[in-house]
Amino acid sequence: MKSLIVYCSTHGTTAKAAHLLRKQIEGEVIAINLDKTKLHSDLELFDSVMIGGSIHAGSIQGKIKKFMKEHEDVLQRKNLGLFLCCMREGQEAHTQFKNAFPPNLREAAIAKGLFGGEFIFTKMNFFEKIIAKSVSGSTEEISHLDFESINEFAATFNRNNKYLPV
């Protein structure tokens, strides 16, 4: 089984989550950060695709939106996983997830995850720092990466993956 993790990571949090996830998914797994690398492979080469991003100014990255729109038909035929890194919790996080991913992909997904988030001020520009400070009330580095949620996502994905031997 061959799986692809496609993600965007502006400040490194989603990259951390994607690589933690990569280590737990069974079979051959390739992870590509669309912020740094263009996807040169045909999605038909993969049995499974996981898509992840983070919330910036209320929206998931444009490259993730474009990827989902361009490959929507193929993605619906794959074992699909969707994950989001965000600092919101509870209903707000679920609303951000809902707004980040199209309904047909959310319905097709065999695993969905909210992986928490981080504010890494040293990697932010001036405006990002202002927004993060207004959201968190702090200028200290904050990490709420949810390792348990990443583990649960991987277990659910592996369990529901129809390409893995039973």
PDB file of C-alpha atoms in Angstrom:
ATOM      1  CA  MET A   1       0.000   0.000   0.000  1.00  0.00           C
ATOM      2  CA  LYS A   2       1.259   3.450  -0.922  1.00  0.00           C
ATOM      3  CA  SER A   3       0.039   6.580   0.852  1.00  0.00           C
ATOM      4  CA  LEU A   4       0.607  10.273   0.285  1.00  0.00           C
ATOM      5  CA  ILE A   5       0.410  13.004   2.900  1.00  0.00           C
ATOM      6  CA  VAL A   6      -0.029  16.419   1.282  1.00  0.00           C
ATOM      7  CA  TYR A   7       0.150  19.432   3.557  1.00  0.00           C
ATOM      8  CA  CYS A   8       1.098  23.077   3.892  1.00  0.00           C
ATOM      9  CA  SER A   9       3.045  24.281   6.887  1.00  0.00           C
ATOM     10  CA  THR A  10       3.680  27.972   7.276  1.00  0.00           C
ATOM     11  CA  HIS A  11       5.553  27.897  10.581  1.00  0.00           C
ATOM     12  CA  GLY A  12       6.337  24.186  10.984  1.00  0.00           C
ATOM     13  CA  THR A  13       3.497  22.893  13.162  1.00  0.00           C
ATOM     14  CA  THR A  14       1.625  21.072  10.401  1.00  0.00           C
ATOM     15  CA  ALA A  15       4.955  19.643   9.187  1.00  0.00           C
ATOM     16  CA  LYS A  16       5.583  18.230  12.686  1.00  0.00           C
ATOM     17  CA  ALA A  17       2.105  16.693  12.721  1.00  0.00           C
ATOM     18  CA  ALA A  18       2.483  15.270   9.194  1.00  0.00           C
ATOM     19  CA  HIS A  19       5.812  13.629  10.028  1.00  0.00           C
ATOM     20  CA  LEU A  20       4.497  12.176  13.291  1.00  0.00           C
ATOM     21  CA  LEU A  21       1.566  10.819  11.312  1.00  0.00           C
ATOM     22  CA  ARG A  22       3.838   9.463   8.580  1.00  0.00           C
ATOM     23  CA  LYS A  23       5.669   7.288  11.108  1.00  0.00           C
ATOM     24  CA  GLN A  24       2.405   5.665  12.218  1.00  0.00           C
ATOM     25  CA  ILE A  25       0.671   4.983   8.917  1.00  0.00           C
ATOM     26  CA  GLU A  26       1.190   1.439   7.667  1.00  0.00           C
ATOM     27  CA  GLY A  27       2.805   0.830   4.282  1.00  0.00           C
ATOM     28  CA  GLU A  28       4.940   3.157   2.205  1.00  0.00           C
ATOM     29  CA  VAL A  29       4.192   6.798   3.038  1.00  0.00           C
ATOM     30  CA  ILE A  30       5.438   9.923   1.273  1.00  0.00           C
ATOM     31  CA  ALA A  31       4.887  13.376   2.787  1.00  0.00           C
ATOM     32  CA  ILE A  32       4.970  16.516   0.630  1.00  0.00           C
ATOM     33  CA  ASN A  33       4.829  20.107   1.850  1.00  0.00           C
ATOM     34  CA  LEU A  34       3.132  22.029  -0.961  1.00  0.00           C
ATOM     35  CA  ASP A  35       4.704  25.241   0.365  1.00  0.00           C
ATOM     36  CA  LYS A  36       8.127  23.871  -0.622  1.00  0.00           C
ATOM     37  CA  THR A  37       7.555  21.187  -3.246  1.00  0.00           C
ATOM     38  CA  LYS A  38       5.253  20.801  -6.212  1.00  0.00           C
ATOM     39  CA  LEU A  39       3.516  17.448  -6.491  1.00  0.00           C
ATOM     40  CA  HIS A  40       5.072  15.747  -9.516  1.00  0.00           C
ATOM     41  CA  SER A  41       3.334  12.379  -9.123  1.00  0.00           C
ATOM     42  CA  ASP A  42      -0.009  11.249 -10.423  1.00  0.00           C
ATOM     43  CA  LEU A  43      -2.416  10.695  -7.517  1.00  0.00           C
ATOM     44  CA  GLU A  44      -3.489   7.450  -9.181  1.00  0.00           C
ATOM     45  CA  LEU A  45      -0.151   5.990  -8.030  1.00  0.00           C
ATOM     46  CA  PHE A  46      -1.339   6.172  -4.418  1.00  0.00           C
ATOM     47  CA  ASP A  47      -3.917   4.018  -2.646  1.00  0.00           C
ATOM     48  CA  SER A  48      -4.478   6.607   0.064  1.00  0.00           C
ATOM     49  CA  VAL A  49      -4.161  10.368   0.433  1.00  0.00           C
ATOM     50  CA  MET A  50      -4.109  12.432   3.615  1.00  0.00           C
ATOM     51  CA  ILE A  51      -4.497  16.203   3.384  1.00  0.00           C
ATOM     52  CA  GLY A  52      -3.526  18.615   6.138  1.00  0.00           C
ATOM     53  CA  GLY A  53      -3.203  22.304   6.678  1.00  0.00           C
ATOM     54  CA  SER A  54      -3.495  25.002   9.264  1.00  0.00           C
ATOM     55  CA  ILE A  55      -5.658  28.013   9.878  1.00  0.00           C
ATOM     56  CA  HIS A  56      -4.258  31.466   9.178  1.00  0.00           C
ATOM     57  CA  ALA A  57      -6.549  34.487   9.411  1.00  0.00           C
ATOM     58  CA  GLY A  58      -9.535  32.140   9.569  1.00  0.00           C
ATOM     59  CA  SER A  59      -8.800  30.026   6.493  1.00  0.00           C
ATOM     60  CA  ILE A  60      -6.764  27.014   5.399  1.00  0.00           C
ATOM     61  CA  GLN A  61      -3.837  27.695   3.044  1.00  0.00           C
ATOM     62  CA  GLY A  62      -4.676  28.524  -0.570  1.00  0.00           C
ATOM     63  CA  LYS A  63      -2.406  25.782  -1.934  1.00  0.00           C
ATOM     64  CA  ILE A  64      -4.415  23.174  -0.022  1.00  0.00           C
ATOM     65  CA  LYS A  65      -7.692  24.614  -1.333  1.00  0.00           C
ATOM     66  CA  LYS A  66      -6.313  24.550  -4.885  1.00  0.00           C
ATOM     67  CA  PHE A  67      -5.026  20.967  -4.481  1.00  0.00           C
ATOM     68  CA  MET A  68      -8.425  19.753  -3.259  1.00  0.00           C
ATOM     69  CA  LYS A  69     -10.270  21.543  -6.064  1.00  0.00           C
ATOM     70  CA  GLU A  70      -7.924  20.271  -8.811  1.00  0.00           C
ATOM     71  CA  HIS A  71      -7.992  16.651  -7.587  1.00  0.00           C
ATOM     72  CA  GLU A  72     -11.496  16.430  -6.129  1.00  0.00           C
ATOM     73  CA  ASP A  73     -12.678  13.534  -8.324  1.00  0.00           C
ATOM     74  CA  VAL A  74      -9.588  11.391  -7.687  1.00  0.00           C
ATOM     75  CA  LEU A  75      -9.599  12.153  -3.950  1.00  0.00           C
ATOM     76  CA  GLN A  76     -13.158  10.891  -3.577  1.00  0.00           C
ATOM     77  CA  ARG A  77     -12.071   7.486  -4.922  1.00  0.00           C
ATOM     78  CA  LYS A  78      -9.120   7.143  -2.528  1.00  0.00           C
ATOM     79  CA  ASN A  79      -8.850   6.215   1.101  1.00  0.00           C
ATOM     80  CA  LEU A  80      -8.885   9.793   2.293  1.00  0.00           C
ATOM     81  CA  GLY A  81      -7.819  11.392   5.550  1.00  0.00           C
ATOM     82  CA  LEU A  82      -8.226  15.057   6.481  1.00  0.00           C
ATOM     83  CA  PHE A  83      -6.479  16.871   9.313  1.00  0.00           C
ATOM     84  CA  LEU A  84      -6.224  20.415  10.531  1.00  0.00           C
ATOM     85  CA  CYS A  85      -3.866  22.206  12.883  1.00  0.00           C
ATOM     86  CA  CYS A  86      -5.529  25.109  14.662  1.00  0.00           C
ATOM     87  CA  MET A  87      -5.412  26.845  18.016  1.00  0.00           C
ATOM     88  CA  ARG A  88      -9.171  26.877  18.519  1.00  0.00           C
ATOM     89  CA  GLU A  89     -10.823  24.175  20.579  1.00  0.00           C
ATOM     90  CA  GLY A  90     -14.241  22.571  20.825  1.00  0.00           C
ATOM     91  CA  GLN A  91     -16.996  23.782  18.527  1.00  0.00           C
ATOM     92  CA  GLU A  92     -14.816  26.574  17.089  1.00  0.00           C
ATOM     93  CA  ALA A  93     -12.221  24.027  15.955  1.00  0.00           C
ATOM     94  CA  HIS A  94     -14.929  21.830  14.417  1.00  0.00           C
ATOM     95  CA  THR A  95     -16.319  24.857  12.578  1.00  0.00           C
ATOM     96  CA  GLN A  96     -12.850  25.692  11.236  1.00  0.00           C
ATOM     97  CA  PHE A  97     -12.465  22.069  10.075  1.00  0.00           C
ATOM     98  CA  LYS A  98     -15.862  22.203   8.355  1.00  0.00           C
ATOM     99  CA  ASN A  99     -14.950  25.466   6.616  1.00  0.00           C
ATOM    100  CA  ALA A 100     -11.498  24.200   5.592  1.00  0.00           C
ATOM    101  CA  PHE A 101     -12.597  21.065   3.726  1.00  0.00           C
ATOM    102  CA  PRO A 102     -15.376  20.678   1.110  1.00  0.00           C
ATOM    103  CA  PRO A 103     -18.434  18.647   2.223  1.00  0.00           C
ATOM    104  CA  ASN A 104     -17.918  15.844  -0.323  1.00  0.00           C
ATOM    105  CA  LEU A 105     -14.335  15.257   0.874  1.00  0.00           C
ATOM    106  CA  ARG A 106     -15.374  15.405   4.539  1.00  0.00           C
ATOM    107  CA  GLU A 107     -18.013  12.755   3.812  1.00  0.00           C
ATOM    108  CA  ALA A 108     -15.542  10.564   1.887  1.00  0.00           C
ATOM    109  CA  ALA A 109     -12.826  10.703   4.564  1.00  0.00           C
ATOM    110  CA  ILE A 110     -12.100   7.516   6.512  1.00  0.00           C
ATOM    111  CA  ALA A 111     -10.246   9.544   9.172  1.00  0.00           C
ATOM    112  CA  LYS A 112     -10.560  13.155  10.314  1.00  0.00           C
ATOM    113  CA  GLY A 113      -8.420  14.925  12.873  1.00  0.00           C
ATOM    114  CA  LEU A 114      -7.978  18.157  14.764  1.00  0.00           C
ATOM    115  CA  PHE A 115      -4.337  18.185  15.839  1.00  0.00           C
ATOM    116  CA  GLY A 116      -4.168  21.362  17.927  1.00  0.00           C
ATOM    117  CA  GLY A 117      -1.682  24.048  17.077  1.00  0.00           C
ATOM    118  CA  GLU A 118       1.204  26.252  18.046  1.00  0.00           C
ATOM    119  CA  PHE A 119       2.113  29.920  18.100  1.00  0.00           C
ATOM    120  CA  ILE A 120       5.803  30.116  17.271  1.00  0.00           C
ATOM    121  CA  PHE A 121       6.449  33.844  17.464  1.00  0.00           C
ATOM    122  CA  THR A 122      10.057  33.546  16.268  1.00  0.00           C
ATOM    123  CA  LYS A 123       8.786  32.315  12.871  1.00  0.00           C
ATOM    124  CA  MET A 124       6.036  34.928  12.475  1.00  0.00           C
ATOM    125  CA  ASN A 125       6.088  38.217  10.658  1.00  0.00           C
ATOM    126  CA  PHE A 126       4.992  41.429  12.360  1.00  0.00           C
ATOM    127  CA  PHE A 127       1.307  41.138  11.412  1.00  0.00           C
ATOM    128  CA  GLU A 128       1.118  37.446  12.351  1.00  0.00           C
ATOM    129  CA  LYS A 129       2.551  38.306  15.771  1.00  0.00           C
ATOM    130  CA  ILE A 130      -0.133  40.951  16.310  1.00  0.00           C
ATOM    131  CA  ILE A 131      -2.903  38.514  15.369  1.00  0.00           C
ATOM    132  CA  ALA A 132      -1.454  35.683  17.474  1.00  0.00           C
ATOM    133  CA  LYS A 133      -1.064  38.004  20.463  1.00  0.00           C
ATOM    134  CA  SER A 134      -4.673  39.167  20.148  1.00  0.00           C
ATOM    135  CA  VAL A 135      -5.888  35.552  19.956  1.00  0.00           C
ATOM    136  CA  SER A 136      -3.699  34.142  22.738  1.00  0.00           C
ATOM    137  CA  GLY A 137      -3.145  37.189  24.919  1.00  0.00           C
ATOM    138  CA  SER A 138       0.540  36.294  25.043  1.00  0.00           C
ATOM    139  CA  THR A 139       3.803  36.763  23.185  1.00  0.00           C
ATOM    140  CA  GLU A 140       5.235  33.530  24.602  1.00  0.00           C
ATOM    141  CA  GLU A 141       5.660  30.474  22.390  1.00  0.00           C
ATOM    142  CA  ILE A 142       2.581  28.266  22.849  1.00  0.00           C
ATOM    143  CA  SER A 143       2.282  24.615  21.847  1.00  0.00           C
ATOM    144  CA  HIS A 144      -0.990  22.746  22.007  1.00  0.00           C
ATOM    145  CA  LEU A 145      -0.065  20.069  19.481  1.00  0.00           C
ATOM    146  CA  ASP A 146      -2.372  17.150  20.289  1.00  0.00           C
ATOM    147  CA  PHE A 147      -0.260  13.993  20.060  1.00  0.00           C
ATOM    148  CA  GLU A 148      -3.152  11.813  21.234  1.00  0.00           C
ATOM    149  CA  SER A 149      -5.325  13.084  18.375  1.00  0.00           C
ATOM    150  CA  ILE A 150      -2.530  12.314  15.879  1.00  0.00           C
ATOM    151  CA  ASN A 151      -2.255   8.775  17.299  1.00  0.00           C
ATOM    152  CA  GLU A 152      -6.047   8.288  17.128  1.00  0.00           C
ATOM    153  CA  PHE A 153      -6.152   9.541  13.531  1.00  0.00           C
ATOM    154  CA  ALA A 154      -3.394   7.099  12.513  1.00  0.00           C
ATOM    155  CA  ALA A 155      -5.105   4.173  14.255  1.00  0.00           C
ATOM    156  CA  THR A 156      -8.461   5.016  12.631  1.00  0.00           C
ATOM    157  CA  PHE A 157      -6.871   5.475   9.218  1.00  0.00           C
ATOM    158  CA  ASN A 158      -4.996   2.161   9.438  1.00  0.00           C
ATOM    159  CA  ARG A 159      -8.084   0.336  10.720  1.00  0.00           C
ATOM    160  CA  ASN A 160     -10.389   1.698   7.962  1.00  0.00           C
ATOM    161  CA  ASN A 161      -7.886   1.475   5.117  1.00  0.00           C
ATOM    162  CA  LYS A 162      -9.336  -1.034   2.646  1.00  0.00           C
ATOM    163  CA  TYR A 163      -5.916  -1.587   1.033  1.00  0.00           C
ATOM    164  CA  LEU A 164      -4.306  -3.015   4.155  1.00  0.00           C
ATOM    165  CA  PRO A 165      -4.390  -6.775   4.784  1.00  0.00           C
ATOM    166  CA  VAL A 166      -6.895  -7.769   7.460  1.00  0.00           C
TER     167      VAL A 166
END
